[in-house]
mmCIF file of C-alpha atoms in Angstrom:
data_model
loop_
_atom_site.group_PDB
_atom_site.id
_atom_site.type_symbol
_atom_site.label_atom_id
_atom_site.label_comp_id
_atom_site.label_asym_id
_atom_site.label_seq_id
_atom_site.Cartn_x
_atom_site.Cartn_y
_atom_site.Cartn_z
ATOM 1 C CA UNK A 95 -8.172 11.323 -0.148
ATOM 2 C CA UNK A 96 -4.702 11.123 1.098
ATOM 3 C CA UNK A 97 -2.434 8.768 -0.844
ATOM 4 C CA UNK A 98 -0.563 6.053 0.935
ATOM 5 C CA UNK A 99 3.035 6.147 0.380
ATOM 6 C CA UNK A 100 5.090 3.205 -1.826
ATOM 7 C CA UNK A 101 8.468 2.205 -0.623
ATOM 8 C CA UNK A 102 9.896 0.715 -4.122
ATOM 9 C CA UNK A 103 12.530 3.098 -4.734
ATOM 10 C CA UNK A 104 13.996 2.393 -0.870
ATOM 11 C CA UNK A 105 13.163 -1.556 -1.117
ATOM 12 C CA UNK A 106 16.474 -2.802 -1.622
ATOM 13 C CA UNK A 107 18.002 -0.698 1.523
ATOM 14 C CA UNK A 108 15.072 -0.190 3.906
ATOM 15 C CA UNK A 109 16.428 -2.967 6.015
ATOM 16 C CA UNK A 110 19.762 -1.713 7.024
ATOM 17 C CA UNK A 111 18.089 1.589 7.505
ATOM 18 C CA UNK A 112 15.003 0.265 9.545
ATOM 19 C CA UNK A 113 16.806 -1.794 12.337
ATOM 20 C CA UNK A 114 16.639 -4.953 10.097
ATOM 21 C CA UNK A 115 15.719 -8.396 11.776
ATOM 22 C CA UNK A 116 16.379 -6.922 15.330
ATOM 23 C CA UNK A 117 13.481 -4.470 15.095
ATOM 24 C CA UNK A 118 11.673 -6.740 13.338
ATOM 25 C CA UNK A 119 11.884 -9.280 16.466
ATOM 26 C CA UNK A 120 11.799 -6.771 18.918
ATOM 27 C CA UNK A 121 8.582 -5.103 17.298
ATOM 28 C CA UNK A 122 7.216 -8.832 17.447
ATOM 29 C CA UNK A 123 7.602 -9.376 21.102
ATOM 30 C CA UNK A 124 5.994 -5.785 21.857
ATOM 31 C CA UNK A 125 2.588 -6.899 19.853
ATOM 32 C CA UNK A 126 2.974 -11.158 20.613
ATOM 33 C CA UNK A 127 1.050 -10.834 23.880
ATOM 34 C CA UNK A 128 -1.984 -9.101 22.807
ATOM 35 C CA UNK A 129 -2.569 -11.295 19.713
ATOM 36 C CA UNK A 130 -5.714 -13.595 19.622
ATOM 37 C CA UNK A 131 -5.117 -16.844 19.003
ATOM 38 C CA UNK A 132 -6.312 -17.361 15.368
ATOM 39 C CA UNK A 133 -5.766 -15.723 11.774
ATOM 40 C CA UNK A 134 -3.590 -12.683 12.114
ATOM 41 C CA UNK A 135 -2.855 -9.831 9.406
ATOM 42 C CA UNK A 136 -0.047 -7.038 9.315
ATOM 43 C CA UNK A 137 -0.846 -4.115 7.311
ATOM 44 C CA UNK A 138 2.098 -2.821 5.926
ATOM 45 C CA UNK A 139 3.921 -5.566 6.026
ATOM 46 C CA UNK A 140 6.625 -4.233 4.110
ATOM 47 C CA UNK A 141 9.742 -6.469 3.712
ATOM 48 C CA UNK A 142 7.938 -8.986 6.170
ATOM 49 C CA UNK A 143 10.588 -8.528 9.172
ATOM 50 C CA UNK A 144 7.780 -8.484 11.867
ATOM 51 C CA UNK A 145 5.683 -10.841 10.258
ATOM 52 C CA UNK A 146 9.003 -13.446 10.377
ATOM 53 C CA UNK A 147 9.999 -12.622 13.698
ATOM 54 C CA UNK A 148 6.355 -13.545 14.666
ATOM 55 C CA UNK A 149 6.268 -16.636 13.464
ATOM 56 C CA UNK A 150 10.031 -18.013 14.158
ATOM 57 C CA UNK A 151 10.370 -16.899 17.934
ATOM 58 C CA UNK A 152 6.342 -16.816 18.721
ATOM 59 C CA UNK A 153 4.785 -19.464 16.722
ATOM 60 C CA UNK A 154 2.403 -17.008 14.920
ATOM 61 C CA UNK A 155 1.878 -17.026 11.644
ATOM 62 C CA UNK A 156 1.007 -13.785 9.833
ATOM 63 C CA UNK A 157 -0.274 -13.473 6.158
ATOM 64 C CA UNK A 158 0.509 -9.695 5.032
ATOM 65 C CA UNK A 159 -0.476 -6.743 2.837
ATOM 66 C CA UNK A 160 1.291 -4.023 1.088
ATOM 67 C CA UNK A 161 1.186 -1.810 -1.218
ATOM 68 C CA UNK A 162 4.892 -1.794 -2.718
ATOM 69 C CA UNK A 163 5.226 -4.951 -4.520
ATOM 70 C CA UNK A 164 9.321 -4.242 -4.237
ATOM 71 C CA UNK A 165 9.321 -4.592 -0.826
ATOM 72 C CA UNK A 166 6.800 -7.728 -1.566
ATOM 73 C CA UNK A 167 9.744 -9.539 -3.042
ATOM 74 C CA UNK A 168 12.107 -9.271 -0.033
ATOM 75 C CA UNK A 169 8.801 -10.132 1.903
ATOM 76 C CA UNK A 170 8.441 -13.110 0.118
ATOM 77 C CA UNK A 171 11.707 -14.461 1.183
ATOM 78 C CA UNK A 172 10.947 -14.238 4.833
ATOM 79 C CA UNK A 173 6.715 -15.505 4.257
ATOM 80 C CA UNK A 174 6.777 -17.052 1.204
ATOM 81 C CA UNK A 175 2.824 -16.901 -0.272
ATOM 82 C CA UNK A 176 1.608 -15.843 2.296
ATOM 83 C CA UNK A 177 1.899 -12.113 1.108
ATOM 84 C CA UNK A 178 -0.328 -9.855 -1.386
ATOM 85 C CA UNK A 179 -0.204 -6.450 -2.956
ATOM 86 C CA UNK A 180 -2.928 -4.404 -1.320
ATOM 87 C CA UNK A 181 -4.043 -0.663 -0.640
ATOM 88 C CA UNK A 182 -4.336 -0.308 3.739
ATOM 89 C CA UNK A 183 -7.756 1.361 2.485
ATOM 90 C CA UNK A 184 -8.908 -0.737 0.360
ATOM 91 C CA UNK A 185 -7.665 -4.347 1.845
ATOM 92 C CA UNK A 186 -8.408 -6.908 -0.405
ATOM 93 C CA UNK A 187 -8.991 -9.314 2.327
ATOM 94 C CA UNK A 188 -12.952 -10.418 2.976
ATOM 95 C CA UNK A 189 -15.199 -8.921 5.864
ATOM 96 C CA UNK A 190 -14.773 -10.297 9.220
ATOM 97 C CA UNK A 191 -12.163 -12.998 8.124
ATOM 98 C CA UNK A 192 -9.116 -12.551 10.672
ATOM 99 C CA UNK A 193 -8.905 -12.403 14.157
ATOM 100 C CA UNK A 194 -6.315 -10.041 14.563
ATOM 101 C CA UNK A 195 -4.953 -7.098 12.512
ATOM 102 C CA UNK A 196 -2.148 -4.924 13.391
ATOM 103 C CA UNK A 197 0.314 -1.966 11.740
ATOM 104 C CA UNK A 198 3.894 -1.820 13.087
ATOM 105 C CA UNK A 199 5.204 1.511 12.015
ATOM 106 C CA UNK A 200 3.526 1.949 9.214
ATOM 107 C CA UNK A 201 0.251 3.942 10.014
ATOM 108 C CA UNK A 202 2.777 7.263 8.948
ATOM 109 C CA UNK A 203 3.061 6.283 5.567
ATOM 110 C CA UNK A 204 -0.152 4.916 5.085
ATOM 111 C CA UNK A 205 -1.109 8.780 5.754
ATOM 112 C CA UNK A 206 -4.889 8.264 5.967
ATOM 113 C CA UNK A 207 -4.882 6.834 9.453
ATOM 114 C CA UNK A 208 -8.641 6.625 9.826
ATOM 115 C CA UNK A 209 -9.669 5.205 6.556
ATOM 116 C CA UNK A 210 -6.934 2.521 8.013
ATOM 117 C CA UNK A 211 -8.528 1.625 10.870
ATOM 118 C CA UNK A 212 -11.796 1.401 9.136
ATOM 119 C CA UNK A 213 -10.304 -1.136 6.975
ATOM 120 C CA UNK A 214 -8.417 -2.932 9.612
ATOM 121 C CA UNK A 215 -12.465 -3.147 11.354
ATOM 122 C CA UNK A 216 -13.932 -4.272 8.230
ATOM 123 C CA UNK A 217 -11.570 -7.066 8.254
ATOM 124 C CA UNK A 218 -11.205 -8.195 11.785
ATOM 125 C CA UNK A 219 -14.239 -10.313 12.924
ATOM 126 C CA UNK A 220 -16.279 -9.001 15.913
ATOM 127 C CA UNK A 221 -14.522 -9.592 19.567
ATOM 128 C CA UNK A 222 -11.070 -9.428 17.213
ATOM 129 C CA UNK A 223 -8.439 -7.461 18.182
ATOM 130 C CA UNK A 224 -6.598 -4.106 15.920
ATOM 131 C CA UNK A 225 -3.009 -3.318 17.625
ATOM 132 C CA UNK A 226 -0.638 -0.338 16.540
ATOM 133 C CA UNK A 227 2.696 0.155 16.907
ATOM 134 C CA UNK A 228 3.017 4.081 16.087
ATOM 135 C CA UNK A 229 4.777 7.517 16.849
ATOM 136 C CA UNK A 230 4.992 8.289 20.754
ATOM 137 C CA UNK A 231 4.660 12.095 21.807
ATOM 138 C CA UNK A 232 7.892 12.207 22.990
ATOM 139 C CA UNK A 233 9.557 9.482 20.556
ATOM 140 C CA UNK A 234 13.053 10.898 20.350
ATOM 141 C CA UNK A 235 13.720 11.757 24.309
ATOM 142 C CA UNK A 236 16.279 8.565 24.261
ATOM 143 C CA UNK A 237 17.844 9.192 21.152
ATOM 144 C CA UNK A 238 21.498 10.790 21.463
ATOM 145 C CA UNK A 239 20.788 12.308 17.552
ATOM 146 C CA UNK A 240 17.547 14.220 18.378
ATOM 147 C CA UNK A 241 18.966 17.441 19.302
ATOM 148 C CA UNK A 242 20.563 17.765 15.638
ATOM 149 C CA UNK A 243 17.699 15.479 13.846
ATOM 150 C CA UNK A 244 14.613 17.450 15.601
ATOM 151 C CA UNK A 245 15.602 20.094 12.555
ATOM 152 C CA UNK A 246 14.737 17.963 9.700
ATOM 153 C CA UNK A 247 11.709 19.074 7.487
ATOM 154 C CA UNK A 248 8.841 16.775 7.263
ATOM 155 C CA UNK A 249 9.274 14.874 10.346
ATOM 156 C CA UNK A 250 4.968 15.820 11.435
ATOM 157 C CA UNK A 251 3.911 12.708 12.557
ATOM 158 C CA UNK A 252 0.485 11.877 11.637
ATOM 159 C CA UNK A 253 0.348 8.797 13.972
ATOM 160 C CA UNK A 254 0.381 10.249 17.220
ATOM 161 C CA UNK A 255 -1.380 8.972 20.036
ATOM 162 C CA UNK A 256 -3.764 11.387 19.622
ATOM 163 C CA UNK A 257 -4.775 11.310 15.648
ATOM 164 C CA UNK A 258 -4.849 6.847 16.834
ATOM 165 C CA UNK A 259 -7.145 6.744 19.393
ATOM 166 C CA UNK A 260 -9.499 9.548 17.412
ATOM 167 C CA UNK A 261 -8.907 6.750 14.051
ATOM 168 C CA UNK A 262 -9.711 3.815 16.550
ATOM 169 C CA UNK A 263 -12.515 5.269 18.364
ATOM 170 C CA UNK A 264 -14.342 6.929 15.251
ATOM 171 C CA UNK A 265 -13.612 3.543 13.586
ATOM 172 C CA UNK A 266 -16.028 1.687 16.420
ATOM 173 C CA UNK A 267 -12.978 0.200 18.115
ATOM 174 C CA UNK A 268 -12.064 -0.313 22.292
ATOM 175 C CA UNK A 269 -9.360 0.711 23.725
ATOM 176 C CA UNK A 270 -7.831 -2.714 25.363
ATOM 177 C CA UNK A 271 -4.584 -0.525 26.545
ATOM 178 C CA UNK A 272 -2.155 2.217 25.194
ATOM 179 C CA UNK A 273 1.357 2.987 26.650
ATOM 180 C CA UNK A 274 4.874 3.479 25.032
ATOM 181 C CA UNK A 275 7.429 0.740 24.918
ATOM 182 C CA UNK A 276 11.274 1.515 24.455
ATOM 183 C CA UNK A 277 13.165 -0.785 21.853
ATOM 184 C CA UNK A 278 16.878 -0.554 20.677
ATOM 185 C CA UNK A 279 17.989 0.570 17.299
ATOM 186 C CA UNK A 280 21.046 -1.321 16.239
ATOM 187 C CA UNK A 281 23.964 0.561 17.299
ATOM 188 C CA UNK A 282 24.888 3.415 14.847
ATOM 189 C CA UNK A 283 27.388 6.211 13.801
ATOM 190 C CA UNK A 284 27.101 9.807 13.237
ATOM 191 C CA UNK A 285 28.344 9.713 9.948
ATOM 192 C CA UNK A 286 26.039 6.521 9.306
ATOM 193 C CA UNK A 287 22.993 8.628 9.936
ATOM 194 C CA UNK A 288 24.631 11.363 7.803
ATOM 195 C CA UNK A 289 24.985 8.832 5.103
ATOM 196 C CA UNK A 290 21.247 7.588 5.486
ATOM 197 C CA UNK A 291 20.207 11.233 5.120
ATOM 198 C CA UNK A 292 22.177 12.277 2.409
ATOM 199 C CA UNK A 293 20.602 9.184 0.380
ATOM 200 C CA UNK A 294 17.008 10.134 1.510
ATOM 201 C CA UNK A 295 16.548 7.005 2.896
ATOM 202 C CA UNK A 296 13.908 7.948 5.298
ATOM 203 C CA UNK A 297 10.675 8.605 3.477
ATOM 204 C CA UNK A 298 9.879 11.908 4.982
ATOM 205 C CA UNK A 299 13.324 13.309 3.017
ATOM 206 C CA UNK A 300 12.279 11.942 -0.421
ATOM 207 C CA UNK A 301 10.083 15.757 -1.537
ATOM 208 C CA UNK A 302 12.225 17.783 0.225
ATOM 209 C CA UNK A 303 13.347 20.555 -2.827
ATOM 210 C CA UNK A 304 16.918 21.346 -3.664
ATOM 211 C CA UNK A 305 17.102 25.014 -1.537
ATOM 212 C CA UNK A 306 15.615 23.411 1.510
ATOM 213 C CA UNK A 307 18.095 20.755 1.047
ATOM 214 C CA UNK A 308 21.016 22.929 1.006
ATOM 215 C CA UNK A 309 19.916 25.555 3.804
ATOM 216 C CA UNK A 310 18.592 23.104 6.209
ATOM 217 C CA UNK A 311 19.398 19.703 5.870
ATOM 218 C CA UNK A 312 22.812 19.754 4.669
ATOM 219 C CA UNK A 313 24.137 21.742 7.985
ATOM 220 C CA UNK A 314 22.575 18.562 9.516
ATOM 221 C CA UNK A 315 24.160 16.558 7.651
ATOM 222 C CA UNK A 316 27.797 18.797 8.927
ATOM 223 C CA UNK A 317 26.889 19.078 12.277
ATOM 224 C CA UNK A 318 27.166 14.492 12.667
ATOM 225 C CA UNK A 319 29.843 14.162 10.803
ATOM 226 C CA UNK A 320 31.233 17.284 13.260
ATOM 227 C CA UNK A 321 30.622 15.212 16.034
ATOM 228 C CA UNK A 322 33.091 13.328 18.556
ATOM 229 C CA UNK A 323 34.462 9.916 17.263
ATOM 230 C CA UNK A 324 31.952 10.431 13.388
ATOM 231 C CA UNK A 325 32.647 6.241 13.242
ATOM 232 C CA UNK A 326 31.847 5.253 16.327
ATOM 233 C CA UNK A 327 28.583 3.740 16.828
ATOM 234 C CA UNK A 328 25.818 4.977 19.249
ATOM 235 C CA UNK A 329 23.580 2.832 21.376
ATOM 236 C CA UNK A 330 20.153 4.133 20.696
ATOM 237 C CA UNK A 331 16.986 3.907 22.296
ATOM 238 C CA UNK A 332 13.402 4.525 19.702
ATOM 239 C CA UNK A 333 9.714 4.900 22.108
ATOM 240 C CA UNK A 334 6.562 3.789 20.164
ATOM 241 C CA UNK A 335 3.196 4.067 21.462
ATOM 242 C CA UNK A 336 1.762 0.367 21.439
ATOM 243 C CA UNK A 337 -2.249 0.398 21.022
ATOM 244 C CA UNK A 338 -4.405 -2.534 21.240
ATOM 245 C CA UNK A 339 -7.760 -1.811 20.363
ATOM 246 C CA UNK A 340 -10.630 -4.489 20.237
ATOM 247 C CA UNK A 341 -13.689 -4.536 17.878
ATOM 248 C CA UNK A 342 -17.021 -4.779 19.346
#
């Protein structure tokens, strides 16, 4: 069974490297409409920036699960108890008990994206709604770094539309609606994104082995910090597929 992936060892730093509270509200107003009124559940809630942006700008509490109990402390700031340490495949939230569950970019590091939505089924009650926020198929086409990032190992996506709606449908779920939505990354530098790479902040980096490193990503790594103006910051723009599935 594939393993899902803990985020202790990047807890401390995920939010300046994840788009911090701006992604977290901007995630929040992508999956606000489609929500149920009633009990809703993130999976993955991570350091809890969705989950807080939900309930300070849309008035909707969220109680959340995750598997890193590191990034349970920061989430704990932000939701106080309202958090628990949980596997996305084995939930340990009772059958049928929330009206709405969702995953905000973190269906790729749960890895097993269809034992996820079998969970996320189990969980929701019948008429409830299961909503993804996950890898588009052409994710990077606004993103003035792609060119040079595209060349990074380990950046498969196994939350593609496709590998979804397969999860979703197999899981007994209907598709409500499914298109990609555009959000802004906070403005950043070339030799910003050189930095986050060299510190393997991005979870795909952490296995990479020492002469893959050096032939591959370290002339990454040259080539931003060879760029115009290394300092100056970069408007960029991330696409996400949204998916908002309901249970029968």
């Amino acid at each position: 069974m594939a393993e899902s992936l803990p985020f202790d060892r990047v807890a401390d730093s995920y939010d300046q490297t994840r788009g911090g509270e701006q992604r977290g509200r901007q995630f929040a107003e992508a999956l606000a409409p489609h929500l149920l009124p009633g009990r809703v559940l993130e999976i993955g809630v991570g350091t809890g920036l969705v989950a807080a942006a939900l309930a300070q700008v849309h008035g909707v509490p969220a109680v959340g699960v995750d598997l890193s109990p590191a990034m349970l402390t920061h989430a704990h700031t932000r939701l106080g108890a309202r958090v628990a340490v949980g596997d996305a495949r084995g939930l340990p939230v009772r059958d049928a008990s929330v009206d709405n569950a969702f995953f905000a970019g973190a269906l790729h590091v749960i890895v097993d994206v269809a034992a996820a939505f079998a969970e996320a089924v189990r969980v929701v009650r019948p008429g409830g709604r299961v909503l993804a926020l996950s890898a588009s198929n052409d994710r990077d086409r606004h993103d003035a770094f792609a060119p040079l990032l595209a060349g990074l190992p380990g950046r498969d996506r196994v939350d593609l539309p496709e590998a979804v709606l397969a999860a979703a449908t197999s899981a007994g779920l209907r598709t409500r609606e499914s298109r990609e939505v555009t959000v802004g990354a906070a403005a950043t530098s070339p030799n910003q994104i050189a930095e986050t790479i060299e510190t393997r902040a991005w979870s795909y980096l952490w296995n990479v082995d020492g002469a893959v490193w050096v032939s591959t990503v370290m002339p990454i790594v040259q080539g931003l910090r060879d760029l115009p103006d290394p300092d100056e910051p970069r408007d960029r723009l991330l696409t996400f597929q949204l998916s908002v599935f309901e249970r029968a």
